[in-house]
Amino acid sequence: MKFIEKDFKEEISRRIEKIRSELRASEASAILIGYNANLYYSAGRFFRGYVFVTLQQRPLWFVIKPKGFEPEEDLVYVRKPEEIPQKLLEMGYPEPESIALEENDLTYSDIIRLKALFPAAEMKNGSVVMKRARMRKTEWEISEMKEDGRHHIKVYGEVKSCYRPGMSDLEFQIEIERKLRLEGSLGVSRVSGNLMEINLGSVISGNNADTPSPYEFTMGGAGVHPTLPVGADGSQIKEGETVMIDMNGAFNGYQTDMTRVWSRGEISALAHKAHDCSIKILRRLEKEALPEVPVRLLYEKAMELVESEGLKDYFMGHMSQVSFIGHGVGIELNELPVINARSKDILKSNMTLAIEPKFVVPGVGAVGVENTYVVREDGLENLTPFPEGIEKL
Amino acid sequence: MKFIEKDFKEEISRRIEKIRSELRASEASAILIGYNANLYYSAGRFFRGYVFVTLQQRPLWFVIKPKGFEPEEDLVYVRKPEEIPQKLLEMGYPEPESIALEENDLTYSDIIRLKALFPAAEMKNGSVVMKRARMRKTEWEISEMKEDGRHHIKVYGEVKSCYRPGMSDLEFQIEIERKLRLEGSLGVSRVSGNLMEINLGSVISGNNADTPSPYEFTMGGAGVHPTLPVGADGSQIKEGETVMIDMNGAFNGYQTDMTRVWSRGEISALAHKAHDCSIKILRRLEKEALPEVPVRLLYEKAMELVESEGLKDYFMGHMSQVSFIGHGVGIELNELPVINARSKDILKSNMTLAIEPKFVVPGVGAVGVENTYVVREDGLENLTPFPEGIEKL
């Protein structure tokens, strides 16, 4: 088996150039990558080991496990990271003046161990380098996300057939999970950081939408156990309530983030008004989210619409509100940029954004739509096109 | 809502005493706990925040999110960790001489931020403190694990009904996942470290058992995508092959680890011999794994049996072998002790062990049994009693 397939080498080169560009911006002369999502980004596969990228010399792949890849020039088998300095010396790589390590992703012990390989080098934050390098996707990545979106949409088309009257939110979720898995979902949500634990997503109905959660998701939910207090709480889906479906695909190395709402019977006029407001926000941002626009403007434009409709008390939660309306998405569900009022980022073409203006209406539940978009020269391209109205179950 | 329910306070006190005992062993005067699994251990729930434990003063719970817990003496709301030193001062807690932080579990950035709260304190490794404190379970924890085991067993009793001829390993896994979820599985496998990514477990059939994986699981498998190269590879389960089911429950905050094997039609005599050897190893260890026995002896006794039967080439993998036969289990799937030849641990009562002597037989697949046990005065108590023979699908 080849470590990097021939037709993928060009794509990897494009990514390495993005990493180099961010190394320069961070004034780092090299990076040693060891975090799973970044290994996947820089090698096209997860493996146990490290990717070493300098500003000019050829990148090297240090592999611990698995054994058995075909030998190639830049693939170096090691038993442990401590062998890396000697290998670099042998291959004519000078010790870097500064080394970027993934300070926000690897453990303290890992970083201390890796830093010791470069005793004279100044340490830079490689998590920032990689998060920023991954922010603007290559066309190859976007085509992966489109494929993920197609699977995601297909399963959402089967959501209604998963429902049987009398079901709890959790039973409903389990049937949707099965459809996701049969459609090719890998069965995990890849998220960054220990404040984002979740199974395959969130199905919340009625007032459970208003239960604050310790996690950093837009919506809360009590969950069914204090060790994972988020999402479905096992209560029956009742007449006059909504069910918000925010389930994750992860059909390939990439993810799209997508939310739709169903209801049991009629829901209140306020809930409809809020849902329509969410759609209006998306339509507006789809046109106005152009390259070079500051990200914080997306938040401001959304808030403007919300306030003009008098819906501020329900926006992004009710009992407990969050202060962002979307985020980057790709290999991980929570990437850069974060769409909030404090953002200093500027929109650039090929950024991918999950935009999720949502409302919690007491007595009814959560409403609103979430799509995953690519920033294009003429506005946002929707990777998750699917009817946005509230359909009855 | 109470942060810690009244009838749970005594259990929490027992755990705090275990943590204190390990703080003393590490010569640390306090610990600030911030890692999810350890927050759950020390508070009985996941929350966003920190638990502060000293050798003598009352433990404190610093909560950032969610809001809304009933006030109580030792529950302190903060907006960010930087408020902790001032709160400690106000409550009469002196700055600790040394502070244990979870160096192997929290990111480098997290640890640097937390260490700055105690500028004069020497830093100790809180991951070691917590891993060792959690190694011997309380009776309350064991009863949780027993309950988890009962659910686990119940689903394994339904495995056969999940199978339809012509299914792939993955399709089979998806139906088992659905049964696990309907039985109450939380839908995630809680594992420690970035070398242990997995969905709800592993179903491997035929030669896929022999595909080396970069992860630290006993068995490999190619998986279906290079971003998660472990477990089922989507191939059809064939005549004369085994299917090893090592699916995880996680029905409450605790987990049991359990493996059984099914087959399509007849399998080779060698495969049967290896499977019987696995059962013999378990029977032997169930009697001999007594308190005060060195953990490495379990490994040695297993190897003795394997070698006497001439099965060494197939033990714990074939193309790629691992050098352990089991591990602690509890809140996380991979806890201490690790059962290998280099272990320096000594068995103690109330340790919980997943013991998994497994073999890979080329052309047939994986065989062997895994049970989760608790160490008792008279040997091992099985938390996953279930028929161990190879049943035909």
PDB file of N, CA and C in Angstrom, chain A residues 319-373:
ATOM      1  N   MET A 319     -33.496  30.505  27.782  1.00  0.00           N
ATOM      2  CA  MET A 319     -33.002  30.528  29.163  1.00  0.00           C
ATOM      3  C   MET A 319     -31.490  30.815  29.173  1.00  0.00           C
ATOM      4  N   SER A 320     -30.794  30.265  28.213  1.00  0.00           N
ATOM      5  CA  SER A 320     -29.340  30.408  28.137  1.00  0.00           C
ATOM      6  C   SER A 320     -29.018  30.647  26.662  1.00  0.00           C
ATOM      7  N   GLN A 321     -28.441  31.816  26.364  1.00  0.00           N
ATOM      8  CA  GLN A 321     -28.179  32.159  24.964  1.00  0.00           C
ATOM      9  C   GLN A 321     -26.693  32.090  24.648  1.00  0.00           C
ATOM     10  N   VAL A 322     -26.363  31.684  23.415  1.00  0.00           N
ATOM     11  CA  VAL A 322     -24.958  31.712  23.008  1.00  0.00           C
ATOM     12  C   VAL A 322     -24.748  32.899  22.082  1.00  0.00           C
ATOM     13  N   SER A 323     -23.495  33.340  21.973  1.00  0.00           N
ATOM     14  CA  SER A 323     -23.222  34.588  21.270  1.00  0.00           C
ATOM     15  C   SER A 323     -22.536  34.378  19.922  1.00  0.00           C
ATOM     16  N   PHE A 324     -22.877  33.276  19.246  1.00  0.00           N
ATOM     17  CA  PHE A 324     -22.376  33.097  17.870  1.00  0.00           C
ATOM     18  C   PHE A 324     -23.492  32.476  17.039  1.00  0.00           C
ATOM     19  N   ILE A 325     -23.442  32.677  15.732  1.00  0.00           N
ATOM     20  CA  ILE A 325     -24.506  32.142  14.870  1.00  0.00           C
ATOM     21  C   ILE A 325     -23.964  31.158  13.835  1.00  0.00           C
ATOM     22  N   GLY A 326     -22.689  30.820  13.962  1.00  0.00           N
ATOM     23  CA  GLY A 326     -22.137  29.855  13.018  1.00  0.00           C
ATOM     24  C   GLY A 326     -20.642  29.709  13.210  1.00  0.00           C
ATOM     25  N   HIS A 327     -20.049  28.869  12.370  1.00  0.00           N
ATOM     26  CA  HIS A 327     -18.642  28.500  12.563  1.00  0.00           C
ATOM     27  C   HIS A 327     -18.133  27.817  11.307  1.00  0.00           C
ATOM     28  N   GLY A 328     -16.819  27.800  11.164  1.00  0.00           N
ATOM     29  CA  GLY A 328     -16.223  27.019  10.103  1.00  0.00           C
ATOM     30  C   GLY A 328     -16.484  25.539  10.312  1.00  0.00           C
ATOM     31  N   VAL A 329     -16.386  24.757   9.245  1.00  0.00           N
ATOM     32  CA  VAL A 329     -16.616  23.318   9.347  1.00  0.00           C
ATOM     33  C   VAL A 329     -15.797  22.649   8.252  1.00  0.00           C
ATOM     34  N   GLY A 330     -15.395  21.410   8.495  1.00  0.00           N
ATOM     35  CA  GLY A 330     -14.579  20.694   7.509  1.00  0.00           C
ATOM     36  C   GLY A 330     -14.231  19.330   8.066  1.00  0.00           C
ATOM     37  N   ILE A 331     -12.942  19.089   8.329  1.00  0.00           N
ATOM     38  CA  ILE A 331     -12.549  17.821   8.954  1.00  0.00           C
ATOM     39  C   ILE A 331     -13.181  17.750  10.341  1.00  0.00           C
ATOM     40  N   GLU A 332     -13.183  18.870  11.049  1.00  0.00           N
ATOM     41  CA  GLU A 332     -13.867  18.937  12.347  1.00  0.00           C
ATOM     42  C   GLU A 332     -15.144  19.759  12.229  1.00  0.00           C
ATOM     43  N   LEU A 333     -16.071  19.495  13.137  1.00  0.00           N
ATOM     44  CA  LEU A 333     -17.351  20.224  13.111  1.00  0.00           C
ATOM     45  C   LEU A 333     -17.166  21.670  13.533  1.00  0.00           C
ATOM     46  N   ASN A 334     -16.198  21.931  14.385  1.00  0.00           N
ATOM     47  CA  ASN A 334     -15.990  23.285  14.904  1.00  0.00           C
ATOM     48  C   ASN A 334     -14.637  23.826  14.454  1.00  0.00           C
ATOM     49  N   GLU A 335     -14.658  24.485  13.288  1.00  0.00           N
ATOM     50  CA  GLU A 335     -13.416  25.061  12.767  1.00  0.00           C
ATOM     51  C   GLU A 335     -13.527  26.581  12.767  1.00  0.00           C
ATOM     52  N   LEU A 336     -12.500  27.233  12.243  1.00  0.00           N
ATOM     53  CA  LEU A 336     -12.507  28.688  12.119  1.00  0.00           C
ATOM     54  C   LEU A 336     -13.136  29.082  10.783  1.00  0.00           C
ATOM     55  N   PRO A 337     -13.723  30.260  10.644  1.00  0.00           N
ATOM     56  CA  PRO A 337     -13.883  31.276  11.687  1.00  0.00           C
ATOM     57  C   PRO A 337     -15.126  31.028  12.543  1.00  0.00           C
ATOM     58  N   VAL A 338     -15.161  31.641  13.731  1.00  0.00           N
ATOM     59  CA  VAL A 338     -16.384  31.660  14.534  1.00  0.00           C
ATOM     60  C   VAL A 338     -17.132  32.945  14.156  1.00  0.00           C
ATOM     61  N   ILE A 339     -18.429  32.801  13.887  1.00  0.00           N
ATOM     62  CA  ILE A 339     -19.205  33.970  13.460  1.00  0.00           C
ATOM     63  C   ILE A 339     -19.845  34.611  14.682  1.00  0.00           C
ATOM     64  N   ASN A 340     -19.157  35.608  15.227  1.00  0.00           N
ATOM     65  CA  ASN A 340     -19.696  36.329  16.380  1.00  0.00           C
ATOM     66  C   ASN A 340     -19.327  37.805  16.282  1.00  0.00           C
ATOM     67  N   ALA A 341     -19.764  38.566  17.261  1.00  0.00           N
ATOM     68  CA  ALA A 341     -19.591  40.028  17.193  1.00  0.00           C
ATOM     69  C   ALA A 341     -18.135  40.454  17.375  1.00  0.00           C
ATOM     70  N   ARG A 342     -17.330  39.582  17.983  1.00  0.00           N
ATOM     71  CA  ARG A 342     -15.948  39.955  18.287  1.00  0.00           C
ATOM     72  C   ARG A 342     -14.955  39.471  17.227  1.00  0.00           C
ATOM     73  N   SER A 343     -15.462  38.795  16.198  1.00  0.00           N
ATOM     74  CA  SER A 343     -14.556  38.205  15.201  1.00  0.00           C
ATOM     75  C   SER A 343     -13.691  39.267  14.531  1.00  0.00           C
ATOM     76  N   LYS A 344     -12.425  38.939  14.347  1.00  0.00           N
ATOM     77  CA  LYS A 344     -11.515  39.829  13.612  1.00  0.00           C
ATOM     78  C   LYS A 344     -11.198  39.244  12.232  1.00  0.00           C
ATOM     79  N   ASP A 345     -11.817  38.095  11.913  1.00  0.00           N
ATOM     80  CA  ASP A 345     -11.549  37.448  10.625  1.00  0.00           C
ATOM     81  C   ASP A 345     -12.262  38.161   9.481  1.00  0.00           C
ATOM     82  N   ILE A 346     -11.686  38.027   8.307  1.00  0.00           N
ATOM     83  CA  ILE A 346     -12.267  38.575   7.077  1.00  0.00           C
ATOM     84  C   ILE A 346     -12.657  37.385   6.197  1.00  0.00           C
ATOM     85  N   LEU A 347     -13.842  37.417   5.629  1.00  0.00           N
ATOM     86  CA  LEU A 347     -14.266  36.324   4.745  1.00  0.00           C
ATOM     87  C   LEU A 347     -13.324  36.231   3.551  1.00  0.00           C
ATOM     88  N   LYS A 348     -13.019  34.990   3.180  1.00  0.00           N
ATOM     89  CA  LYS A 348     -12.188  34.741   2.003  1.00  0.00           C
ATOM     90  C   LYS A 348     -12.859  33.642   1.192  1.00  0.00           C
ATOM     91  N   SER A 349     -12.642  33.647  -0.095  1.00  0.00           N
ATOM     92  CA  SER A 349     -13.230  32.590  -0.922  1.00  0.00           C
ATOM     93  C   SER A 349     -12.723  31.234  -0.436  1.00  0.00           C
ATOM     94  N   ASN A 350     -13.580  30.227  -0.584  1.00  0.00           N
ATOM     95  CA  ASN A 350     -13.299  28.841  -0.191  1.00  0.00           C
ATOM     96  C   ASN A 350     -13.273  28.595   1.323  1.00  0.00           C
ATOM     97  N   MET A 351     -13.645  29.595   2.106  1.00  0.00           N
ATOM     98  CA  MET A 351     -13.972  29.278   3.499  1.00  0.00           C
ATOM     99  C   MET A 351     -15.293  28.500   3.483  1.00  0.00           C
ATOM    100  N   THR A 352     -15.434  27.561   4.430  1.00  0.00           N
ATOM    101  CA  THR A 352     -16.703  26.830   4.534  1.00  0.00           C
ATOM    102  C   THR A 352     -17.328  27.163   5.882  1.00  0.00           C
ATOM    103  N   LEU A 353     -18.602  27.532   5.843  1.00  0.00           N
ATOM    104  CA  LEU A 353     -19.280  28.043   7.038  1.00  0.00           C
ATOM    105  C   LEU A 353     -20.570  27.278   7.303  1.00  0.00           C
ATOM    106  N   ALA A 354     -20.765  26.865   8.538  1.00  0.00           N
ATOM    107  CA  ALA A 354     -22.093  26.389   8.954  1.00  0.00           C
ATOM    108  C   ALA A 354     -22.778  27.587   9.603  1.00  0.00           C
ATOM    109  N   ILE A 355     -23.893  28.032   9.015  1.00  0.00           N
ATOM    110  CA  ILE A 355     -24.612  29.175   9.583  1.00  0.00           C
ATOM    111  C   ILE A 355     -25.926  28.666  10.152  1.00  0.00           C
ATOM    112  N   GLU A 356     -26.158  28.961  11.423  1.00  0.00           N
ATOM    113  CA  GLU A 356     -27.278  28.339  12.129  1.00  0.00           C
ATOM    114  C   GLU A 356     -28.045  29.313  13.010  1.00  0.00           C
ATOM    115  N   PRO A 357     -28.765  30.259  12.385  1.00  0.00           N
ATOM    116  CA  PRO A 357     -29.607  31.146  13.202  1.00  0.00           C
ATOM    117  C   PRO A 357     -30.803  30.352  13.747  1.00  0.00           C
ATOM    118  N   LYS A 358     -30.795  30.133  15.047  1.00  0.00           N
ATOM    119  CA  LYS A 358     -31.828  29.286  15.665  1.00  0.00           C
ATOM    120  C   LYS A 358     -32.528  30.038  16.781  1.00  0.00           C
ATOM    121  N   PHE A 359     -33.736  29.611  17.082  1.00  0.00           N
ATOM    122  CA  PHE A 359     -34.539  30.233  18.130  1.00  0.00           C
ATOM    123  C   PHE A 359     -35.095  29.140  19.034  1.00  0.00           C
ATOM    124  N   VAL A 360     -35.270  29.477  20.299  1.00  0.00           N
ATOM    125  CA  VAL A 360     -35.992  28.573  21.204  1.00  0.00           C
ATOM    126  C   VAL A 360     -37.279  29.279  21.638  1.00  0.00           C
ATOM    127  N   VAL A 361     -38.432  28.685  21.331  1.00  0.00           N
ATOM    128  CA  VAL A 361     -39.728  29.257  21.680  1.00  0.00           C
ATOM    129  C   VAL A 361     -40.332  28.421  22.811  1.00  0.00           C
ATOM    130  N   PRO A 362     -40.440  29.020  24.014  1.00  0.00           N
ATOM    131  CA  PRO A 362     -40.926  28.252  25.172  1.00  0.00           C
ATOM    132  C   PRO A 362     -42.281  27.594  24.864  1.00  0.00           C
ATOM    133  N   GLY A 363     -42.433  26.360  25.287  1.00  0.00           N
ATOM    134  CA  GLY A 363     -43.679  25.636  25.056  1.00  0.00           C
ATOM    135  C   GLY A 363     -43.761  24.979  23.695  1.00  0.00           C
ATOM    136  N   VAL A 364     -42.881  25.373  22.786  1.00  0.00           N
ATOM    137  CA  VAL A 364     -42.910  24.799  21.426  1.00  0.00           C
ATOM    138  C   VAL A 364     -41.628  24.013  21.145  1.00  0.00           C
ATOM    139  N   GLY A 365     -40.493  24.682  21.338  1.00  0.00           N
ATOM    140  CA  GLY A 365     -39.223  24.024  21.065  1.00  0.00           C
ATOM    141  C   GLY A 365     -38.325  24.881  20.213  1.00  0.00           C
ATOM    142  N   ALA A 366     -37.341  24.235  19.591  1.00  0.00           N
ATOM    143  CA  ALA A 366     -36.351  24.959  18.779  1.00  0.00           C
ATOM    144  C   ALA A 366     -36.831  25.033  17.338  1.00  0.00           C
ATOM    145  N   VAL A 367     -36.574  26.174  16.707  1.00  0.00           N
ATOM    146  CA  VAL A 367     -36.826  26.342  15.270  1.00  0.00           C
ATOM    147  C   VAL A 367     -35.606  27.002  14.638  1.00  0.00           C
ATOM    148  N   GLY A 368     -35.567  26.959  13.296  1.00  0.00           N
ATOM    149  CA  GLY A 368     -34.450  27.558  12.571  1.00  0.00           C
ATOM    150  C   GLY A 368     -33.796  26.542  11.660  1.00  0.00           C
ATOM    151  N   VAL A 369     -32.956  27.052  10.771  1.00  0.00           N
ATOM    152  CA  VAL A 369     -32.332  26.225   9.734  1.00  0.00           C
ATOM    153  C   VAL A 369     -30.822  26.393   9.826  1.00  0.00           C
ATOM    154  N   GLU A 370     -30.093  25.332   9.558  1.00  0.00           N
ATOM    155  CA  GLU A 370     -28.636  25.426   9.448  1.00  0.00           C
ATOM    156  C   GLU A 370     -28.195  24.819   8.130  1.00  0.00           C
ATOM    157  N   ASN A 371     -27.415  25.564   7.391  1.00  0.00           N
ATOM    158  CA  ASN A 371     -26.802  25.045   6.175  1.00  0.00           C
ATOM    159  C   ASN A 371     -25.292  25.180   6.266  1.00  0.00           C
ATOM    160  N   THR A 372     -24.611  24.362   5.474  1.00  0.00           N
ATOM    161  CA  THR A 372     -23.171  24.517   5.312  1.00  0.00           C
ATOM    162  C   THR A 372     -22.908  25.127   3.941  1.00  0.00           C
ATOM    163  N   TYR A 373     -22.101  26.167   3.921  1.00  0.00           N
ATOM    164  CA  TYR A 373     -21.858  26.951   2.708  1.00  0.00           C
ATOM    165  C   TYR A 373     -20.369  27.034   2.388  1.00  0.00           C
TER     166      TYR A 373
END
